[in-house]
JSON list of C-alpha atoms in Angstrom, two decimals:
[
{"chain": "A", "resi": 1, "resn": "MET", "atom": "CA", "xyz": [-14.93, 34.35, -47.71]},
{"chain": "A", "resi": 2, "resn": "ARG", "atom": "CA", "xyz": [-11.61, 33.30, -49.28]},
{"chain": "A", "resi": 3, "resn": "ARG", "atom": "CA", "xyz": [-9.75, 35.24, -46.65]},
{"chain": "A", "resi": 4, "resn": "LEU", "atom": "CA", "xyz": [-11.53, 33.33, -43.88]},
{"chain": "A", "resi": 5, "resn": "ALA", "atom": "CA", "xyz": [-10.72, 30.02, -45.60]},
{"chain": "A", "resi": 6, "resn": "ALA", "atom": "CA", "xyz": [-7.05, 31.04, -45.89]},
{"chain": "A", "resi": 7, "resn": "ILE", "atom": "CA", "xyz": [-6.94, 31.93, -42.18]},
{"chain": "A", "resi": 8, "resn": "CYS", "atom": "CA", "xyz": [-8.54, 28.62, -41.23]},
{"chain": "A", "resi": 9, "resn": "MET", "atom": "CA", "xyz": [-6.09, 26.73, -43.44]},
{"chain": "A", "resi": 10, "resn": "ALA", "atom": "CA", "xyz": [-3.12, 28.55, -41.89]},
{"chain": "A", "resi": 11, "resn": "ALA", "atom": "CA", "xyz": [-4.43, 27.83, -38.38]},
{"chain": "A", "resi": 12, "resn": "ALA", "atom": "CA", "xyz": [-4.88, 24.16, -39.25]},
{"chain": "A", "resi": 13, "resn": "LEU", "atom": "CA", "xyz": [-1.32, 23.92, -40.61]},
{"chain": "A", "resi": 14, "resn": "ILE", "atom": "CA", "xyz": [0.07, 25.58, -37.49]},
{"chain": "A", "resi": 15, "resn": "ALA", "atom": "CA", "xyz": [-1.92, 23.19, -35.27]},
{"chain": "A", "resi": 16, "resn": "VAL", "atom": "CA", "xyz": [-0.68, 20.17, -37.22]},
{"chain": "A", "resi": 17, "resn": "GLY", "atom": "CA", "xyz": [2.88, 21.47, -37.10]},
{"chain": "A", "resi": 18, "resn": "ALA", "atom": "CA", "xyz": [2.65, 21.91, -33.34]},
{"chain": "A", "resi": 19, "resn": "CYS", "atom": "CA", "xyz": [1.61, 18.27, -32.96]},
{"chain": "A", "resi": 20, "resn": "LEU", "atom": "CA", "xyz": [4.59, 16.91, -34.87]},
{"chain": "A", "resi": 21, "resn": "PRO", "atom": "CA", "xyz": [7.63, 15.91, -32.80]},
{"chain": "A", "resi": 22, "resn": "ALA", "atom": "CA", "xyz": [10.40, 18.46, -32.76]},
{"chain": "A", "resi": 23, "resn": "ILE", "atom": "CA", "xyz": [13.66, 17.08, -34.04]},
{"chain": "A", "resi": 24, "resn": "ALA", "atom": "CA", "xyz": [16.53, 18.92, -32.47]},
{"chain": "A", "resi": 25, "resn": "VAL", "atom": "CA", "xyz": [19.35, 17.47, -34.57]},
{"chain": "A", "resi": 26, "resn": "LEU", "atom": "CA", "xyz": [21.37, 20.36, -35.92]},
{"chain": "A", "resi": 27, "resn": "PRO", "atom": "CA", "xyz": [22.52, 20.35, -39.54]},
{"chain": "A", "resi": 28, "resn": "GLU", "atom": "CA", "xyz": [26.21, 20.21, -38.54]},
{"chain": "A", "resi": 29, "resn": "GLU", "atom": "CA", "xyz": [25.53, 17.01, -36.55]},
{"chain": "A", "resi": 30, "resn": "VAL", "atom": "CA", "xyz": [24.12, 15.10, -39.52]},
{"chain": "A", "resi": 31, "resn": "LEU", "atom": "CA", "xyz": [26.49, 12.51, -40.94]},
{"chain": "A", "resi": 32, "resn": "ASP", "atom": "CA", "xyz": [27.30, 12.45, -44.66]},
{"chain": "A", "resi": 33, "resn": "ASP", "atom": "CA", "xyz": [26.63, 8.70, -44.91]},
{"chain": "A", "resi": 34, "resn": "PRO", "atom": "CA", "xyz": [22.82, 8.23, -44.94]},
{"chain": "A", "resi": 35, "resn": "THR", "atom": "CA", "xyz": [23.13, 4.67, -43.58]},
{"chain": "A", "resi": 36, "resn": "LEU", "atom": "CA", "xyz": [25.16, 5.81, -40.57]},
{"chain": "A", "resi": 37, "resn": "GLU", "atom": "CA", "xyz": [22.81, 8.75, -40.05]},
{"chain": "A", "resi": 38, "resn": "ALA", "atom": "CA", "xyz": [19.80, 6.42, -40.06]},
{"chain": "A", "resi": 39, "resn": "ARG", "atom": "CA", "xyz": [21.53, 4.20, -37.48]},
{"chain": "A", "resi": 40, "resn": "ALA", "atom": "CA", "xyz": [22.37, 7.26, -35.38]},
{"chain": "A", "resi": 41, "resn": "ARG", "atom": "CA", "xyz": [18.74, 8.40, -35.47]},
{"chain": "A", "resi": 42, "resn": "SER", "atom": "CA", "xyz": [17.56, 4.93, -34.55]},
{"chain": "A", "resi": 43, "resn": "ILE", "atom": "CA", "xyz": [19.88, 4.81, -31.55]},
{"chain": "A", "resi": 44, "resn": "SER", "atom": "CA", "xyz": [19.20, 8.36, -30.39]},
{"chain": "A", "resi": 45, "resn": "THR", "atom": "CA", "xyz": [15.42, 7.87, -30.38]},
{"chain": "A", "resi": 46, "resn": "GLY", "atom": "CA", "xyz": [15.94, 5.15, -27.75]},
{"chain": "A", "resi": 47, "resn": "LEU", "atom": "CA", "xyz": [18.10, 7.30, -25.47]},
{"chain": "A", "resi": 48, "resn": "ARG", "atom": "CA", "xyz": [16.59, 9.57, -22.82]},
{"chain": "A", "resi": 49, "resn": "CYS", "atom": "CA", "xyz": [17.67, 13.17, -22.45]},
{"chain": "A", "resi": 50, "resn": "LEU", "atom": "CA", "xyz": [19.01, 13.34, -18.90]},
{"chain": "A", "resi": 51, "resn": "VAL", "atom": "CA", "xyz": [17.95, 16.98, -18.63]},
{"chain": "A", "resi": 52, "resn": "CYS", "atom": "CA", "xyz": [14.43, 16.77, -20.08]},
{"chain": "A", "resi": 53, "resn": "GLN", "atom": "CA", "xyz": [13.86, 13.12, -18.98]},
{"chain": "A", "resi": 54, "resn": "ASN", "atom": "CA", "xyz": [10.68, 12.66, -21.01]},
{"chain": "A", "resi": 55, "resn": "GLN", "atom": "CA", "xyz": [12.25, 13.25, -24.41]},
{"chain": "A", "resi": 56, "resn": "SER", "atom": "CA", "xyz": [14.71, 11.32, -26.48]},
{"chain": "A", "resi": 57, "resn": "ILE", "atom": "CA", "xyz": [18.03, 12.96, -27.23]},
{"chain": "A", "resi": 58, "resn": "ASP", "atom": "CA", "xyz": [16.83, 13.24, -30.82]},
{"chain": "A", "resi": 59, "resn": "ASP", "atom": "CA", "xyz": [13.97, 15.52, -29.71]},
{"chain": "A", "resi": 60, "resn": "SER", "atom": "CA", "xyz": [15.76, 17.55, -27.04]},
{"chain": "A", "resi": 61, "resn": "ASP", "atom": "CA", "xyz": [17.45, 20.93, -27.45]},
{"chain": "A", "resi": 62, "resn": "ALA", "atom": "CA", "xyz": [19.48, 20.53, -24.24]},
{"chain": "A", "resi": 63, "resn": "ASP", "atom": "CA", "xyz": [23.28, 20.80, -24.48]},
{"chain": "A", "resi": 64, "resn": "LEU", "atom": "CA", "xyz": [23.74, 17.38, -22.88]},
{"chain": "A", "resi": 65, "resn": "ALA", "atom": "CA", "xyz": [21.42, 15.82, -25.47]},
{"chain": "A", "resi": 66, "resn": "ARG", "atom": "CA", "xyz": [23.48, 17.44, -28.22]},
{"chain": "A", "resi": 67, "resn": "ASP", "atom": "CA", "xyz": [26.67, 16.04, -26.67]},
{"chain": "A", "resi": 68, "resn": "LEU", "atom": "CA", "xyz": [25.12, 12.57, -26.56]},
{"chain": "A", "resi": 69, "resn": "ARG", "atom": "CA", "xyz": [23.99, 12.82, -30.20]},
{"chain": "A", "resi": 70, "resn": "VAL", "atom": "CA", "xyz": [27.53, 13.80, -31.21]},
{"chain": "A", "resi": 71, "resn": "LEU", "atom": "CA", "xyz": [28.98, 10.97, -29.10]},
{"chain": "A", "resi": 72, "resn": "VAL", "atom": "CA", "xyz": [26.67, 8.42, -30.76]},
{"chain": "A", "resi": 73, "resn": "ARG", "atom": "CA", "xyz": [27.72, 9.62, -34.20]},
{"chain": "A", "resi": 74, "resn": "GLU", "atom": "CA", "xyz": [31.43, 9.57, -33.26]},
{"chain": "A", "resi": 75, "resn": "ARG", "atom": "CA", "xyz": [31.15, 5.98, -32.05]},
{"chain": "A", "resi": 76, "resn": "LEU", "atom": "CA", "xyz": [29.35, 4.93, -35.26]},
{"chain": "A", "resi": 77, "resn": "VAL", "atom": "CA", "xyz": [31.98, 6.61, -37.44]},
{"chain": "A", "resi": 78, "resn": "ALA", "atom": "CA", "xyz": [34.66, 4.80, -35.39]},
{"chain": "A", "resi": 79, "resn": "GLY", "atom": "CA", "xyz": [33.06, 1.50, -36.48]},
{"chain": "A", "resi": 80, "resn": "ASP", "atom": "CA", "xyz": [31.04, 0.47, -33.39]},
{"chain": "A", "resi": 81, "resn": "THR", "atom": "CA", "xyz": [27.89, -1.58, -33.86]},
{"chain": "A", "resi": 82, "resn": "ASP", "atom": "CA", "xyz": [24.57, -0.27, -32.58]},
{"chain": "A", "resi": 83, "resn": "GLU", "atom": "CA", "xyz": [24.81, -2.59, -29.56]},
{"chain": "A", "resi": 84, "resn": "GLU", "atom": "CA", "xyz": [28.34, -1.40, -28.75]},
{"chain": "A", "resi": 85, "resn": "VAL", "atom": "CA", "xyz": [27.23, 2.22, -28.89]},
{"chain": "A", "resi": 86, "resn": "MET", "atom": "CA", "xyz": [24.30, 1.51, -26.55]},
{"chain": "A", "resi": 87, "resn": "GLU", "atom": "CA", "xyz": [26.55, -0.43, -24.16]},
{"chain": "A", "resi": 88, "resn": "PHE", "atom": "CA", "xyz": [29.05, 2.45, -24.14]},
{"chain": "A", "resi": 89, "resn": "ILE", "atom": "CA", "xyz": [26.37, 5.05, -23.37]},
{"chain": "A", "resi": 90, "resn": "VAL", "atom": "CA", "xyz": [24.76, 2.85, -20.68]},
{"chain": "A", "resi": 91, "resn": "SER", "atom": "CA", "xyz": [28.14, 2.13, -19.06]},
{"chain": "A", "resi": 92, "resn": "ARG", "atom": "CA", "xyz": [28.73, 5.88, -18.82]},
{"chain": "A", "resi": 93, "resn": "TYR", "atom": "CA", "xyz": [25.27, 7.12, -17.79]},
{"chain": "A", "resi": 94, "resn": "GLY", "atom": "CA", "xyz": [23.51, 4.05, -16.38]},
{"chain": "A", "resi": 95, "resn": "GLU", "atom": "CA", "xyz": [20.28, 2.30, -17.40]},
{"chain": "A", "resi": 96, "resn": "PHE", "atom": "CA", "xyz": [18.28, 5.47, -16.73]},
{"chain": "A", "resi": 97, "resn": "VAL", "atom": "CA", "xyz": [19.49, 6.82, -20.08]},
{"chain": "A", "resi": 98, "resn": "LEU", "atom": "CA", "xyz": [17.42, 4.16, -21.89]},
{"chain": "A", "resi": 99, "resn": "LEU", "atom": "CA", "xyz": [13.84, 5.14, -22.73]},
{"chain": "A", "resi": 100, "resn": "LYS", "atom": "CA", "xyz": [12.95, 1.42, -22.67]},
{"chain": "A", "resi": 101, "resn": "PRO", "atom": "CA", "xyz": [15.16, -0.20, -20.02]},
{"chain": "A", "resi": 102, "resn": "SER", "atom": "CA", "xyz": [15.81, -3.92, -20.16]},
{"chain": "A", "resi": 103, "resn": "PHE", "atom": "CA", "xyz": [14.41, -6.39, -17.64]},
{"chain": "A", "resi": 104, "resn": "ASN", "atom": "CA", "xyz": [17.06, -7.54, -15.16]},
{"chain": "A", "resi": 105, "resn": "LEU", "atom": "CA", "xyz": [17.38, -8.41, -11.48]},
{"chain": "A", "resi": 106, "resn": "GLN", "atom": "CA", "xyz": [18.14, -4.80, -10.50]},
{"chain": "A", "resi": 107, "resn": "ASN", "atom": "CA", "xyz": [14.87, -3.43, -11.87]},
{"chain": "A", "resi": 108, "resn": "ALA", "atom": "CA", "xyz": [12.68, -6.53, -11.52]},
{"chain": "A", "resi": 109, "resn": "LEU", "atom": "CA", "xyz": [10.64, -4.88, -8.76]},
{"chain": "A", "resi": 110, "resn": "LEU", "atom": "CA", "xyz": [9.80, -1.94, -11.02]},
{"chain": "A", "resi": 111, "resn": "TRP", "atom": "CA", "xyz": [8.61, -4.27, -13.78]},
{"chain": "A", "resi": 112, "resn": "THR", "atom": "CA", "xyz": [6.64, -6.64, -11.54]},
{"chain": "A", "resi": 113, "resn": "ALA", "atom": "CA", "xyz": [5.19, -4.23, -8.94]},
{"chain": "A", "resi": 114, "resn": "PRO", "atom": "CA", "xyz": [2.19, -3.11, -11.05]},
{"chain": "A", "resi": 115, "resn": "PHE", "atom": "CA", "xyz": [1.16, -6.71, -11.68]},
{"chain": "A", "resi": 116, "resn": "ALA", "atom": "CA", "xyz": [1.68, -7.66, -8.03]},
{"chain": "A", "resi": 117, "resn": "ILE", "atom": "CA", "xyz": [-0.43, -4.70, -6.89]},
{"chain": "A", "resi": 118, "resn": "LEU", "atom": "CA", "xyz": [-3.15, -5.65, -9.37]},
{"chain": "A", "resi": 119, "resn": "ILE", "atom": "CA", "xyz": [-3.18, -9.26, -8.15]},
{"chain": "A", "resi": 120, "resn": "VAL", "atom": "CA", "xyz": [-3.21, -8.29, -4.46]},
{"chain": "A", "resi": 121, "resn": "GLY", "atom": "CA", "xyz": [-5.99, -5.75, -5.09]},
{"chain": "A", "resi": 122, "resn": "GLY", "atom": "CA", "xyz": [-8.03, -8.35, -6.96]},
{"chain": "A", "resi": 123, "resn": "CYS", "atom": "CA", "xyz": [-7.62, -10.85, -4.10]},
{"chain": "A", "resi": 124, "resn": "VAL", "atom": "CA", "xyz": [-8.65, -8.25, -1.51]},
{"chain": "A", "resi": 125, "resn": "LEU", "atom": "CA", "xyz": [-11.70, -7.34, -3.57]},
{"chain": "A", "resi": 126, "resn": "PHE", "atom": "CA", "xyz": [-12.64, -10.99, -4.13]},
{"chain": "A", "resi": 127, "resn": "PHE", "atom": "CA", "xyz": [-12.38, -11.93, -0.45]},
{"chain": "A", "resi": 128, "resn": "SER", "atom": "CA", "xyz": [-14.18, -8.80, 0.77]},
{"chain": "A", "resi": 129, "resn": "VAL", "atom": "CA", "xyz": [-17.11, -9.49, -1.59]},
{"chain": "A", "resi": 130, "resn": "LYS", "atom": "CA", "xyz": [-17.11, -13.14, -0.60]},
{"chain": "A", "resi": 131, "resn": "LYS", "atom": "CA", "xyz": [-17.13, -12.19, 3.10]},
{"chain": "A", "resi": 132, "resn": "ARG", "atom": "CA", "xyz": [-20.13, -9.87, 2.62]},
{"chain": "A", "resi": 133, "resn": "GLN", "atom": "CA", "xyz": [-22.12, -12.62, 0.92]},
{"chain": "A", "resi": 134, "resn": "ARG", "atom": "CA", "xyz": [-21.49, -15.09, 3.74]},
{"chain": "A", "resi": 135, "resn": "PRO", "atom": "CA", "xyz": [-23.97, -14.92, 6.67]},
{"chain": "A", "resi": 136, "resn": "ALA", "atom": "CA", "xyz": [-22.48, -13.84, 9.97]},
{"chain": "A", "resi": 137, "resn": "GLN", "atom": "CA", "xyz": [-21.21, -16.79, 11.97]},
{"chain": "A", "resi": 138, "resn": "GLY", "atom": "CA", "xyz": [-22.66, -17.50, 15.41]},
{"chain": "A", "resi": 139, "resn": "THR", "atom": "CA", "xyz": [-26.21, -16.45, 14.53]},
{"chain": "A", "resi": 140, "resn": "ALA", "atom": "CA", "xyz": [-28.54, -19.40, 14.27]},
{"chain": "A", "resi": 141, "resn": "GLY", "atom": "CA", "xyz": [-31.80, -19.44, 12.36]},
{"chain": "A", "resi": 142, "resn": "LEU", "atom": "CA", "xyz": [-35.12, -19.01, 14.17]},
{"chain": "A", "resi": 143, "resn": "THR", "atom": "CA", "xyz": [-36.38, -21.83, 16.29]},
{"chain": "A", "resi": 144, "resn": "ASP", "atom": "CA", "xyz": [-39.73, -23.35, 15.48]},
{"chain": "A", "resi": 145, "resn": "ALA", "atom": "CA", "xyz": [-41.38, -21.44, 18.34]},
{"chain": "A", "resi": 146, "resn": "GLU", "atom": "CA", "xyz": [-39.86, -18.13, 17.20]},
{"chain": "A", "resi": 147, "resn": "GLN", "atom": "CA", "xyz": [-40.91, -18.76, 13.59]},
{"chain": "A", "resi": 148, "resn": "ALA", "atom": "CA", "xyz": [-44.46, -19.56, 14.69]},
{"chain": "A", "resi": 149, "resn": "ARG", "atom": "CA", "xyz": [-44.60, -16.38, 16.77]},
{"chain": "A", "resi": 150, "resn": "LEU", "atom": "CA", "xyz": [-43.28, -14.31, 13.83]},
{"chain": "A", "resi": 151, "resn": "ASP", "atom": "CA", "xyz": [-45.85, -15.84, 11.48]},
{"chain": "A", "resi": 152, "resn": "ASN", "atom": "CA", "xyz": [-48.58, -15.05, 14.02]},
{"chain": "A", "resi": 153, "resn": "ILE", "atom": "CA", "xyz": [-47.46, -11.37, 14.30]},
{"chain": "A", "resi": 154, "resn": "LEU", "atom": "CA", "xyz": [-47.34, -10.99, 10.53]},
{"chain": "A", "resi": 155, "resn": "HIS", "atom": "CA", "xyz": [-50.75, -12.65, 10.16]},
{"chain": "A", "resi": 156, "resn": "GLN", "atom": "CA", "xyz": [-52.28, -10.26, 12.72]},
{"chain": "A", "resi": 157, "resn": "ARG", "atom": "CA", "xyz": [-50.83, -7.23, 10.90]},
{"chain": "A", "resi": 158, "resn": "GLU", "atom": "CA", "xyz": [-52.41, -8.37, 7.65]},
{"chain": "A", "resi": 159, "resn": "HIS", "atom": "CA", "xyz": [-55.77, -8.67, 9.38]},
{"chain": "A", "resi": 160, "resn": "ASP", "atom": "CA", "xyz": [-55.51, -5.27, 11.06]},
{"chain": "A", "resi": 161, "resn": "SER", "atom": "CA", "xyz": [-54.72, -3.46, 7.82]}
]
């Protein structure tokens, strides 16, 4: 029984460990100054690995991600502010390197397209429902003679049943 509990505990620990983000920063990359290292980590979690594309450079094992991590740390040691480091990286690799790109005129369509599609879809849905509820144009109601004839037919059916 204890053996089964130990196996279950080990499996649970492995499962939890697999869910945690992998941090690919190598020990030789870590800066001696904890403040600079914290700034480097903060910056590198906002930069996209250009090889993996869905990971930050902090999480990626790719060689390019390692080079970017080293570059960030070199710039910080040289005395750059966080903003200067980000500007330097963006000027070299473009806005795509940012995991959360800024809103500007060049990417305005990407930011606004989902909302525009949602609004257009809502308008189409609204007007199509409204059109279905409206009676067809050009068809008039029954005349008095037609209504009387219809009432007579319905009355006869009730009597025959």
